[in-house]
Every structure is written in C-alpha cells, then in structure tokens.
mmCIF file of C-alpha atoms and ligand atoms in Angstrom:
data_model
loop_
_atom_site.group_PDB
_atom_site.id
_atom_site.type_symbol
_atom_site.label_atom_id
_atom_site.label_comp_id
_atom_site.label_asym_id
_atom_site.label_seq_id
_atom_site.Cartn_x
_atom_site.Cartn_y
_atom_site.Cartn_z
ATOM 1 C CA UNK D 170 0.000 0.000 0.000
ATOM 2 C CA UNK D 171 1.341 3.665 -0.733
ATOM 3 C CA UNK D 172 2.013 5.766 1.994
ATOM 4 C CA UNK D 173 -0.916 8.105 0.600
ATOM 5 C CA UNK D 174 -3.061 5.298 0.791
ATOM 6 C CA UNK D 175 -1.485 4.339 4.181
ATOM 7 C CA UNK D 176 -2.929 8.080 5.169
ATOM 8 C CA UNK D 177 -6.034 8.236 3.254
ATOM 9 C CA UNK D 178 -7.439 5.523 5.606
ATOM 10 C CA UNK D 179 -5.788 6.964 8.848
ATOM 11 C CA UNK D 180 -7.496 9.818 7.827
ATOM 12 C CA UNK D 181 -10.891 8.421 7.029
ATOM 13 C CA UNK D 182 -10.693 6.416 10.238
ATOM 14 C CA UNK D 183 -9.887 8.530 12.627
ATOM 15 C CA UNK D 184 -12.333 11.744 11.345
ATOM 16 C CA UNK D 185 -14.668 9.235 12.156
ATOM 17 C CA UNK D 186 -14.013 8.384 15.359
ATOM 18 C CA UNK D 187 -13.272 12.204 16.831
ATOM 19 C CA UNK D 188 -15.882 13.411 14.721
ATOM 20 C CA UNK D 189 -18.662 15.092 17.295
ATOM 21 C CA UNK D 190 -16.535 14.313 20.229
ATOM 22 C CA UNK D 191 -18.017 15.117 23.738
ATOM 23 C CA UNK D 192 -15.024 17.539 25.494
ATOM 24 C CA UNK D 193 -16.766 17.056 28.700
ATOM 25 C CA UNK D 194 -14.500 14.242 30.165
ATOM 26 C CA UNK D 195 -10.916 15.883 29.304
ATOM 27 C CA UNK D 196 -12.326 18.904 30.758
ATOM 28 C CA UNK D 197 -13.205 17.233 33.725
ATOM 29 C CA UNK D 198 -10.047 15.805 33.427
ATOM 30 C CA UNK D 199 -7.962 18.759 33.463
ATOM 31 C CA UNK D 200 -9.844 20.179 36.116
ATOM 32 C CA UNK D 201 -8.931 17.637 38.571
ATOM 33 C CA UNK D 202 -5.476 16.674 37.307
ATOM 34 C CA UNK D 203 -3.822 15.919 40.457
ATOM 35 C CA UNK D 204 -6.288 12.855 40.442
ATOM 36 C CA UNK D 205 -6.409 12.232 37.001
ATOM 37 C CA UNK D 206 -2.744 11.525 36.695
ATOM 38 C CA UNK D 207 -2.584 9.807 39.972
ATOM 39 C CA UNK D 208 -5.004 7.244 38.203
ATOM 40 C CA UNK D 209 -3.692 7.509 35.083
ATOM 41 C CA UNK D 210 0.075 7.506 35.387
ATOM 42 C CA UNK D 211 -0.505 3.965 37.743
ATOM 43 C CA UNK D 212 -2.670 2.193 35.924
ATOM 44 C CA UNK D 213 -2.607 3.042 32.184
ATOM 45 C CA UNK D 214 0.652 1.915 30.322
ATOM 46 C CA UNK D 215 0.654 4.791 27.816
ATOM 47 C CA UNK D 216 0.221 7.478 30.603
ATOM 48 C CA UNK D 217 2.586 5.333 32.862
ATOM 49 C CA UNK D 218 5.305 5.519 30.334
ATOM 50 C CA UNK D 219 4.762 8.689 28.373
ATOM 51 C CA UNK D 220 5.040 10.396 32.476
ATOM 52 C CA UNK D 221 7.668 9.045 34.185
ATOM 53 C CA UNK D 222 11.192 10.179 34.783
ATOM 54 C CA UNK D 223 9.142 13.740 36.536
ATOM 55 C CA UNK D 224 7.916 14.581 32.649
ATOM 56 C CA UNK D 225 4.873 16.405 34.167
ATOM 57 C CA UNK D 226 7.080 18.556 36.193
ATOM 58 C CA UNK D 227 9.581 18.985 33.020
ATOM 59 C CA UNK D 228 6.934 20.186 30.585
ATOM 60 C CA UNK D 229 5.809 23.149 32.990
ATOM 61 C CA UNK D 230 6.568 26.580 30.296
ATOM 62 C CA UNK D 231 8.558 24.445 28.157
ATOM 63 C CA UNK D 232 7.537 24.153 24.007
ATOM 64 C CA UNK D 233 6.135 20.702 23.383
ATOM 65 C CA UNK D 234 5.115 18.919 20.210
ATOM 66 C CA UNK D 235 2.677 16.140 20.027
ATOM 67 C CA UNK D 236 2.170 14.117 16.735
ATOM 68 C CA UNK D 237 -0.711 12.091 16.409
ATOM 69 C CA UNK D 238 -2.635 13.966 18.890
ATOM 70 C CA UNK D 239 -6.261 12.128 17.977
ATOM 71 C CA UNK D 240 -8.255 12.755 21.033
ATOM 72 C CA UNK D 241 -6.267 15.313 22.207
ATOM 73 C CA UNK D 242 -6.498 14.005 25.856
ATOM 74 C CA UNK D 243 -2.838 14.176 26.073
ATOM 75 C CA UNK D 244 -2.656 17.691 24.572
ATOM 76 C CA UNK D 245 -4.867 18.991 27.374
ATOM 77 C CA UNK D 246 -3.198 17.639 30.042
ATOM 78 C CA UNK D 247 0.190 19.101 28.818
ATOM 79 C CA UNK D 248 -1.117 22.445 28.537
ATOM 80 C CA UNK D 249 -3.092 22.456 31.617
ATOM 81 C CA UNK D 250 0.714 21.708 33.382
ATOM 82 C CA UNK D 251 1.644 24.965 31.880
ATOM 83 C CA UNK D 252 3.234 24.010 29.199
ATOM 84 C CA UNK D 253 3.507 25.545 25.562
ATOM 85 C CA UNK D 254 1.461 22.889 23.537
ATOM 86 C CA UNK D 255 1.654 22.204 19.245
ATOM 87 C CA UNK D 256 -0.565 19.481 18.544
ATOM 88 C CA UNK D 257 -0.568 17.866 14.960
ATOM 89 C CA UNK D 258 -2.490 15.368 13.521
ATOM 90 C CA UNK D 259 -4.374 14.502 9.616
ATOM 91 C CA UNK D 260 -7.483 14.508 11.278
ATOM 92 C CA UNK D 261 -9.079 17.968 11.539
ATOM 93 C CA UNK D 262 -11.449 16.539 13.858
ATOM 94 C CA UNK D 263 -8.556 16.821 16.287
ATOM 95 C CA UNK D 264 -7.997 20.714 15.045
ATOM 96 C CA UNK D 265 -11.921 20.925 16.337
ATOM 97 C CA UNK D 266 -11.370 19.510 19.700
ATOM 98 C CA UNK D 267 -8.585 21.942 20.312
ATOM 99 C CA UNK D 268 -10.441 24.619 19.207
ATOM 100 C CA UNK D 269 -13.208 23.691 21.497
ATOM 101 C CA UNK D 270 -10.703 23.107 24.614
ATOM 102 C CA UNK D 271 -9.420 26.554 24.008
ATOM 103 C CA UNK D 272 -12.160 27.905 24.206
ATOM 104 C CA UNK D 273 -13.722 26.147 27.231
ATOM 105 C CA UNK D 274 -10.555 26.447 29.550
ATOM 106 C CA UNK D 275 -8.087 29.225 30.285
ATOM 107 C CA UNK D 276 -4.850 27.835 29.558
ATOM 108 C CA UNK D 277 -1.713 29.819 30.022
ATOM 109 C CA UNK D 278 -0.638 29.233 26.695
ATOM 110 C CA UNK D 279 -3.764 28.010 24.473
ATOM 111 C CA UNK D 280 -2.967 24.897 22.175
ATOM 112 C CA UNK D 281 -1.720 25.380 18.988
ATOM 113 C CA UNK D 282 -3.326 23.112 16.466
ATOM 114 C CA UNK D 283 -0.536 22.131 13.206
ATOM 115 C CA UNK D 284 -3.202 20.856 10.820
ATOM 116 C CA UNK D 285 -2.690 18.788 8.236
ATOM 117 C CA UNK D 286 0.293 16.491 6.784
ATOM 118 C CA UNK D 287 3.044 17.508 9.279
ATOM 119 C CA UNK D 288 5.595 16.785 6.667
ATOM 120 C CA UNK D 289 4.693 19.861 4.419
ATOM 121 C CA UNK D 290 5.129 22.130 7.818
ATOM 122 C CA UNK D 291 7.095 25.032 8.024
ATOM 123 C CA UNK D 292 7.829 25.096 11.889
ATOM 124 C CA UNK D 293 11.517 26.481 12.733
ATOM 125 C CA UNK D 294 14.470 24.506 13.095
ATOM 126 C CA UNK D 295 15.579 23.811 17.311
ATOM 127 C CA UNK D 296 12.658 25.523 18.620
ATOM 128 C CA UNK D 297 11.020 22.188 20.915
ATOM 129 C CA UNK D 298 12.187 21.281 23.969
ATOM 130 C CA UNK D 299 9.688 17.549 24.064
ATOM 131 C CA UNK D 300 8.564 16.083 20.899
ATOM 132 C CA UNK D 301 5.946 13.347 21.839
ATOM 133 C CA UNK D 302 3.896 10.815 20.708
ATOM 134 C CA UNK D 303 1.061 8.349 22.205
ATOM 135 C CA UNK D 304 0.260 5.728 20.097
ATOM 136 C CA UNK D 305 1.785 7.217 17.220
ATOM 137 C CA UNK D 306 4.551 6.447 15.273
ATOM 138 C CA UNK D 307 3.739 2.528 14.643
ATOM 139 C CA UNK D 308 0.331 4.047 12.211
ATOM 140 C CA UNK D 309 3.125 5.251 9.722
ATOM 141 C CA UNK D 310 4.941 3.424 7.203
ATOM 142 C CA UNK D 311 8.285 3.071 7.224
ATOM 143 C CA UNK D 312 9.588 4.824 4.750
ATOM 144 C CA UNK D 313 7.155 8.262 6.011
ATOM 145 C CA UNK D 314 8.026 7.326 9.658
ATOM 146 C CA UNK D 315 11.934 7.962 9.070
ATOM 147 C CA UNK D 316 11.134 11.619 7.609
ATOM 148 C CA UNK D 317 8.953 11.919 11.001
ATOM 149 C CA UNK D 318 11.890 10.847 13.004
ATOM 150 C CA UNK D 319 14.324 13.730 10.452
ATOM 151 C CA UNK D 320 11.512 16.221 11.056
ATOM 152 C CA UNK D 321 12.103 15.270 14.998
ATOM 153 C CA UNK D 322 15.487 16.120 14.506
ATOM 154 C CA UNK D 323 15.288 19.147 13.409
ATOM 155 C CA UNK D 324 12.769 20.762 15.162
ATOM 156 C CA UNK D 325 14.274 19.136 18.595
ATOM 157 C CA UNK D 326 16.838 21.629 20.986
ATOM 158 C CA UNK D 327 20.065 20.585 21.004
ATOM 159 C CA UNK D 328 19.303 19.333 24.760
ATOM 160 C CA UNK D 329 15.575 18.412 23.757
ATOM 161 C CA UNK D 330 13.838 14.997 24.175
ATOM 162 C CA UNK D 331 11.863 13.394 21.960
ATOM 163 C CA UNK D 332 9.488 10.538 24.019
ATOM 164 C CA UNK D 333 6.987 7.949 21.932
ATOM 165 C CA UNK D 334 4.965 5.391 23.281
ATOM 166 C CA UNK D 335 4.256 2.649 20.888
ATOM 167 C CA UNK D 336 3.090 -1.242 20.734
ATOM 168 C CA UNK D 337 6.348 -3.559 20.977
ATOM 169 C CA UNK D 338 6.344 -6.621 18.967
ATOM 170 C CA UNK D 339 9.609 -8.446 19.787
ATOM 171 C CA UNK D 340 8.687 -12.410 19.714
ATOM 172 C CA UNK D 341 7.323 -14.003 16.296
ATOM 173 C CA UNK D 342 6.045 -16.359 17.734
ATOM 174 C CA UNK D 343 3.804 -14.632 20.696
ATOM 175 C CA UNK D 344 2.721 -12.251 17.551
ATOM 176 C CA UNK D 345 1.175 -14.766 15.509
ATOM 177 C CA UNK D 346 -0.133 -15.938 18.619
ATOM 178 C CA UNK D 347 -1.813 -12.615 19.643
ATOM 179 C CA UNK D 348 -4.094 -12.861 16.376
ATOM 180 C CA UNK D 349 -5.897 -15.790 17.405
ATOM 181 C CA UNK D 350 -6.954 -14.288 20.026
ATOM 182 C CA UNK D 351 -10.252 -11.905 19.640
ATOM 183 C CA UNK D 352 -10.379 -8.277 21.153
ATOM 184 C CA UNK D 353 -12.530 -5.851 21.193
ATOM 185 C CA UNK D 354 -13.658 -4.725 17.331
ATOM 186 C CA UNK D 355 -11.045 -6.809 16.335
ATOM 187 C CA UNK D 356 -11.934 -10.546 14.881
ATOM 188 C CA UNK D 357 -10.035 -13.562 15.523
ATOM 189 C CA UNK D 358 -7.846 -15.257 12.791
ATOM 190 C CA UNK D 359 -9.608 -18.337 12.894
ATOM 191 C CA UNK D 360 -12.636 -16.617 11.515
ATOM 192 C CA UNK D 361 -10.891 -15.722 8.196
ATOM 193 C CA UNK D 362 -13.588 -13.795 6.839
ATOM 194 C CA UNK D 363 -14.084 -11.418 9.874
ATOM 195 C CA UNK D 364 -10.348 -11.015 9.843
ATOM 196 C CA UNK D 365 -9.522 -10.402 6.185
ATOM 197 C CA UNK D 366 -12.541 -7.421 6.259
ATOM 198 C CA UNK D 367 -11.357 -6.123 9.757
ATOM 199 C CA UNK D 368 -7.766 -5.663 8.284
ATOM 200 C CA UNK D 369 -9.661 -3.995 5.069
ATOM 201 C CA UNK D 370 -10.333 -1.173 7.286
ATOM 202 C CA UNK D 371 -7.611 -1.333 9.752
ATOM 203 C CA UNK D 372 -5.309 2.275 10.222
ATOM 204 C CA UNK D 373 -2.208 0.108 10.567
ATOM 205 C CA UNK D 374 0.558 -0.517 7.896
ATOM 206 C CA UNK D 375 1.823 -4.406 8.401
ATOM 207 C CA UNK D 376 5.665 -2.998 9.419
ATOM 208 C CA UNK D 377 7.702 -3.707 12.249
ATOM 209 C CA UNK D 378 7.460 -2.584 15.871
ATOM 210 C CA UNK D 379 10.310 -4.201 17.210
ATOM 211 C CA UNK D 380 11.963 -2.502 19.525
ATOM 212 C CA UNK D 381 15.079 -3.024 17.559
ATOM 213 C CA UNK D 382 14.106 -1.479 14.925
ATOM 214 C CA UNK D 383 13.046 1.475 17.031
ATOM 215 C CA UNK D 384 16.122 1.539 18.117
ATOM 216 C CA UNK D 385 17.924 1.381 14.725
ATOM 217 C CA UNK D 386 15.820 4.000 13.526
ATOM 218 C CA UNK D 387 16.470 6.408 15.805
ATOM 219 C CA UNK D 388 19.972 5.942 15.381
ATOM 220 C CA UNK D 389 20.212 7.581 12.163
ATOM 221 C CA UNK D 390 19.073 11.113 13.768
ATOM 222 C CA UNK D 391 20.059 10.861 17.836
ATOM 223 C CA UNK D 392 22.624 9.590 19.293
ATOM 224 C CA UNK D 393 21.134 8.673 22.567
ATOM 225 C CA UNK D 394 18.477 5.659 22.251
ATOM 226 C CA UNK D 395 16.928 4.575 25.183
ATOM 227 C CA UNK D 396 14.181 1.929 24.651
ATOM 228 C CA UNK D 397 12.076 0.621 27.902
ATOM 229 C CA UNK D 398 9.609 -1.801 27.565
ATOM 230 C CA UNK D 399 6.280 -1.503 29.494
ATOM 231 C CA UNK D 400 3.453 -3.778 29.964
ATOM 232 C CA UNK D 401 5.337 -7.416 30.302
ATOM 233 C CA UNK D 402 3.324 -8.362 32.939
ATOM 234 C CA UNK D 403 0.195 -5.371 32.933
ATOM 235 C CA UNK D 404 -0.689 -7.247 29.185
ATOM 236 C CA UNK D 405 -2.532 -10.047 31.994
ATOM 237 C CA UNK D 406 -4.770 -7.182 33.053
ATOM 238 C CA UNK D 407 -7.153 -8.544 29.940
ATOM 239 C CA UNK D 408 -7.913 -11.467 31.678
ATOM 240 C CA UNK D 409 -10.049 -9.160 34.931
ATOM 241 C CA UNK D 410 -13.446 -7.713 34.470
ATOM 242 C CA UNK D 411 -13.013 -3.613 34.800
ATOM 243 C CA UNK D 412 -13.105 -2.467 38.410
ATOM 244 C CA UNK D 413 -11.239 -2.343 41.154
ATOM 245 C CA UNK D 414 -9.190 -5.090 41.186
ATOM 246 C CA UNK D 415 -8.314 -4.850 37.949
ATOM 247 C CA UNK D 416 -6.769 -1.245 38.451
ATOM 248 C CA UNK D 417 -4.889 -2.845 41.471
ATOM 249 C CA UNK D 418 -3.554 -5.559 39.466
ATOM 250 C CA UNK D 419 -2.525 -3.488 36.683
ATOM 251 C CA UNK D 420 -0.971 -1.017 39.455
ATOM 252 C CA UNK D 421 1.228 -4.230 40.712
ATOM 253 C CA UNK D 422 1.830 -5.423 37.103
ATOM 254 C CA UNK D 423 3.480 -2.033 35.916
ATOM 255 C CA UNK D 424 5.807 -0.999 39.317
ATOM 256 C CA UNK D 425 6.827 -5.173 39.667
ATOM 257 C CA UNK D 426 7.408 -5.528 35.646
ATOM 258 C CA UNK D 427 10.527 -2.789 35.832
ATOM 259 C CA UNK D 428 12.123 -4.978 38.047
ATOM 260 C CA UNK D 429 12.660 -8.101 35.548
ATOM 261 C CA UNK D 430 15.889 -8.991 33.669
ATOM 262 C CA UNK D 431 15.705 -7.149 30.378
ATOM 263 C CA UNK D 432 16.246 -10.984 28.959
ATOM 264 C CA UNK D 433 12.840 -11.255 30.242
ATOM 265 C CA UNK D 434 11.160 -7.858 29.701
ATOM 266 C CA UNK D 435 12.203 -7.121 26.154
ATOM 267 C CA UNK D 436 11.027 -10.466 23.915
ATOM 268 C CA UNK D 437 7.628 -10.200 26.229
ATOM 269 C CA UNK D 438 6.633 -6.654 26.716
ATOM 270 C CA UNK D 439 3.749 -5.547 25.020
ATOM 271 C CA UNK D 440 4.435 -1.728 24.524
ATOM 272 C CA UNK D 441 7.708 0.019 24.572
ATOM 273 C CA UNK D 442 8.270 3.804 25.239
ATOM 274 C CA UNK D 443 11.405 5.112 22.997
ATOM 275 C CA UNK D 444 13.647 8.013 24.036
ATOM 276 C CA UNK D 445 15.734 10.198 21.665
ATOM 277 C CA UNK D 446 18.275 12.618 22.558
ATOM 278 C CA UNK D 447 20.843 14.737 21.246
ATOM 279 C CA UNK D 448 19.544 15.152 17.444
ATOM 280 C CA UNK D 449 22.173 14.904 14.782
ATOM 281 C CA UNK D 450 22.111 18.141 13.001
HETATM 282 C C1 LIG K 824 -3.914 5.421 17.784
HETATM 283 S S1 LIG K 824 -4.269 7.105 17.488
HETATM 284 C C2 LIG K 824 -3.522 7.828 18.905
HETATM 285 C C3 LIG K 824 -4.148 9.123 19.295
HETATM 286 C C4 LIG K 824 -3.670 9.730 20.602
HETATM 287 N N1 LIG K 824 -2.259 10.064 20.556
HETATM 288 C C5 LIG K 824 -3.961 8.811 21.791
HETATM 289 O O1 LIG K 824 -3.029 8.474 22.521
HETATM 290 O O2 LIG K 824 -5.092 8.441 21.971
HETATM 291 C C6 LIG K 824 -3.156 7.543 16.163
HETATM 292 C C7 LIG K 824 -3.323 8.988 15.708
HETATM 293 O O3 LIG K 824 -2.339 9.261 14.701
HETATM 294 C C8 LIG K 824 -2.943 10.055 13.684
HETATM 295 N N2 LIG K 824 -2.169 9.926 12.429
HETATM 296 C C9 LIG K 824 -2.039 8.830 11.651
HETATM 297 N N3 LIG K 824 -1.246 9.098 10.598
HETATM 298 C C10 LIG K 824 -0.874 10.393 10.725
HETATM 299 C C11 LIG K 824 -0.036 11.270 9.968
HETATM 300 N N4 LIG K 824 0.550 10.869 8.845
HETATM 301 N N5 LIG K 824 0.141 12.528 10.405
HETATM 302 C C12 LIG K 824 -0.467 12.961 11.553
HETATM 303 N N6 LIG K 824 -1.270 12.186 12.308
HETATM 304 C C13 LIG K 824 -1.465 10.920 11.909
HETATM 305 C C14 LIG K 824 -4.353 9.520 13.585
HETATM 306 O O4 LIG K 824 -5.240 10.413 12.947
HETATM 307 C C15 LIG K 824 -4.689 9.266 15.056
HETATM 308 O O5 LIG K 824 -5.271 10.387 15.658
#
C-alpha cells in the first residue's frame, strides 16, 4: 500500500471516530489533574510511560510537540501543566477539539493546532524542547516514519527529548499468537472472513514494531536511544473484568514488571516507550 493510501485511511478512520466528540471528560479531566494523573500515570501503560522520569514537572513553560494527537487528551493535560502545547495530527477533527478546549478552559498558553500532513510544515528549526507521541509512530509506514523521526530532529533543541509510546512486537512467535486471540472490534484469525474485512479497514501498515528497529531507527538522527519496555506483565490485566481489582492488578503489574531482567522484559513486553536525545544536526 502507498504511503498516501497508508494516510487516506488513517485519515478516514480517525475523522470518524473524533468526529462530534463530547469535550466534557478531558475537561473534567484537566480540572482535577492531580487525580487524574494519579489514576492515570498507575494504571494506564501509555500514561505510565509517556510520564515518568518527573515529565509532568519537566513540561511546565517548556515548548512541546505532540504528533498524532487524535483525542487530544494528552494535549490537554500538557497544557493544563503549563506548558507551551503544538498538537498535529491529519485529522481535523482533532484541530476541532482543540479549538473547542481553548475555548472552554483558560490555559496559560492556548494549544496550537498544526493541521494537516506535518511533513509539508514550516515550523523552525531547534525551537522544541519535548517532541511526543502516544500511540503514534507505529500508524506510519516506514519509509514516512523515518522523515517523522528527520523532522524530529530538526525541530528538537540541542538538549531536547523526543518521548513515543508505541506497541512492541519483539517475539514471532507470541505475535502470531496474539491474532488468534479476539479483542474488542477486532476478529479472531480463525474466523478468516471477519479477519480479512477487519484488516480492510484497519489504520495500521503491516511494518515492524520491534523494539530493535526502534532503536535502529532512531539511530540515524540521535545519538542517545533509550528503549524501555512496558506492559510485560500489565498485558494479563485482559484477563479481569473492569473495576477495582483490575486497576490494582494493573498497578502491581506495571511498578513489579521494571524490576525483571531485560532478557525477560524485552522479547515479552507488550508496549515500549522510545527516548531520543541529542539530534544529529
Ligand atoms: C492510535 S491514534 C492515537 C491518538 C492519541 N495520541 C492517543 O493516545 O489516543 C493515532 C493517531 O495518529 C494520527 N495519524 C495517523 N497518521 C498520521 C499522519 N501521517 N500525520 C499525523 N497524524 C497521523 C491519527 O489520525 C490518530 O489520531
């Protein structure tokens, strides 16, 4: 599939799914952040990984980018730390929910939506001090991914930090496995025909997102890669019915799972978060 393509149905998709959406909960959110990210940053792998290391206290007035802000959850919650927010993604959906949190909450420095293919930007060289992304980077092909990760580069501080949280796929073997195995929306393989139309519509390119190649990537435009893998043990949270003891077990899952051997963590995990530093440029 062409990258156009590749973007064509990102696009489609995720208009779709923002289209019409309710700001009520991020603004609830945001207005009780303490507890939001209490929850949030101990329970939820993306918030768990996209947070730690004292990120919410490093964002406060510093310039942040987020790619592939969809929901713009994420985008909110920067902001509302006092931080100086761009937030891109195809879907101008997303442009409307920004729009709509500006207008609802009094952030020191309102969001700045970057509409549109990011590529064709014009957004000054060494100006970010965080470039992030939730969810993000694994819904580009390759090829469009690398001129992300140049983009990243360039528009990185020399001392900036560029964080993405992304699915890890390091074992074959559990891979294959993982498609047998129904989730929500998404159809088991034995059921060939469900599959082979849920894939039809699916936003992501079949590409790797090994953690090795994360890490090889990267390497072209940083010179510090740090990969961590998150969710080696929280991926067992599927099996418990929502409630509490489901947040308690995931709370165990993600503070005991950064104690394994890496031997361990890194064919298992199920997500990954990747750090770049010190762009090449
Ligand atoms: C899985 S969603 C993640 C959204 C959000 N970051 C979150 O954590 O919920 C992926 C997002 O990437 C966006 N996206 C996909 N391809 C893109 C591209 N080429 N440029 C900008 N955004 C893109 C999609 O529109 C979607 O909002």
């Amino acid at each position: 599939m062409s990258s156009n393509l590749n973007q064509d149905k990102n696009k489609l998709h995720y208009e779709k799914l923002y289209a019409n959406y309710n700001i009520k909960n991020i603004l609830h959110w945001i207005n009780n952040l303490d507890q939001f990210l209490a929850s949030a940053t101990t329970t939820e792998t993306s918030w768990f990984a996209l947070y730690q290391r004292n990120f919410r206290e490093k964002i406060k007035g510093k310039k942040v980018l987020e790619m592939g802000c969809g929901d713009c959850v994420n985008a909110a919650v920067m902001a509302a730390l006092g931080a100086e927010v761009y937030a891109n993604d195809i879907a101008d959906s997303s442009g409307k929910i920004v729009e709509a949190l500006n207008e609802a909450y009094k952030f020191e420095f309102p969001i700045r939506f970057v509409s549109g293919d990011f590529l064709e930007n014009d957004l000054e060289s060494k100006q970010f001090d965080f470039v992030v992304g939730k969810a993000f980077l694994h819904h580009l092909e390759l090829p469009v991914e690398e001129q992300f990760l140049k983009e990243t580069a360039r528009l990185l501080k020399e001392d900036g930090e560029a964080r993405f949280f992304e699915p890890a796929v390091n074992s074959k073997l559990l891979d294959e496995f993982r498609w047998y195995v129904p989730v929500k929306n998404r159809p088991s393989k034995f059921h060939k025909t469900d599959f082979a139309e849920w894939k039809k519509n699916d936003p992501h390119p079949d590409r790797s997102f090994s953690s090795s190649h994360f890490e090889k990537a990267g390497r072209k435009f940083f010179t510090e890669v740090e990969i961590i893998p998150v969710g080696t043990l929280e991926r067992f949270s599927r099996f418990f019915k929502w409630g509490a003891q489901k947040n308690n077990f995931k709370k165990w899952a993600l503070k005991t799972e950064t104690k394994l051997p890496r031997i361990i963590n890194k064919p298992l995990t199920r997500s990954q978060l990747i750090i770049y530093k010190k762009p090449i440029f």
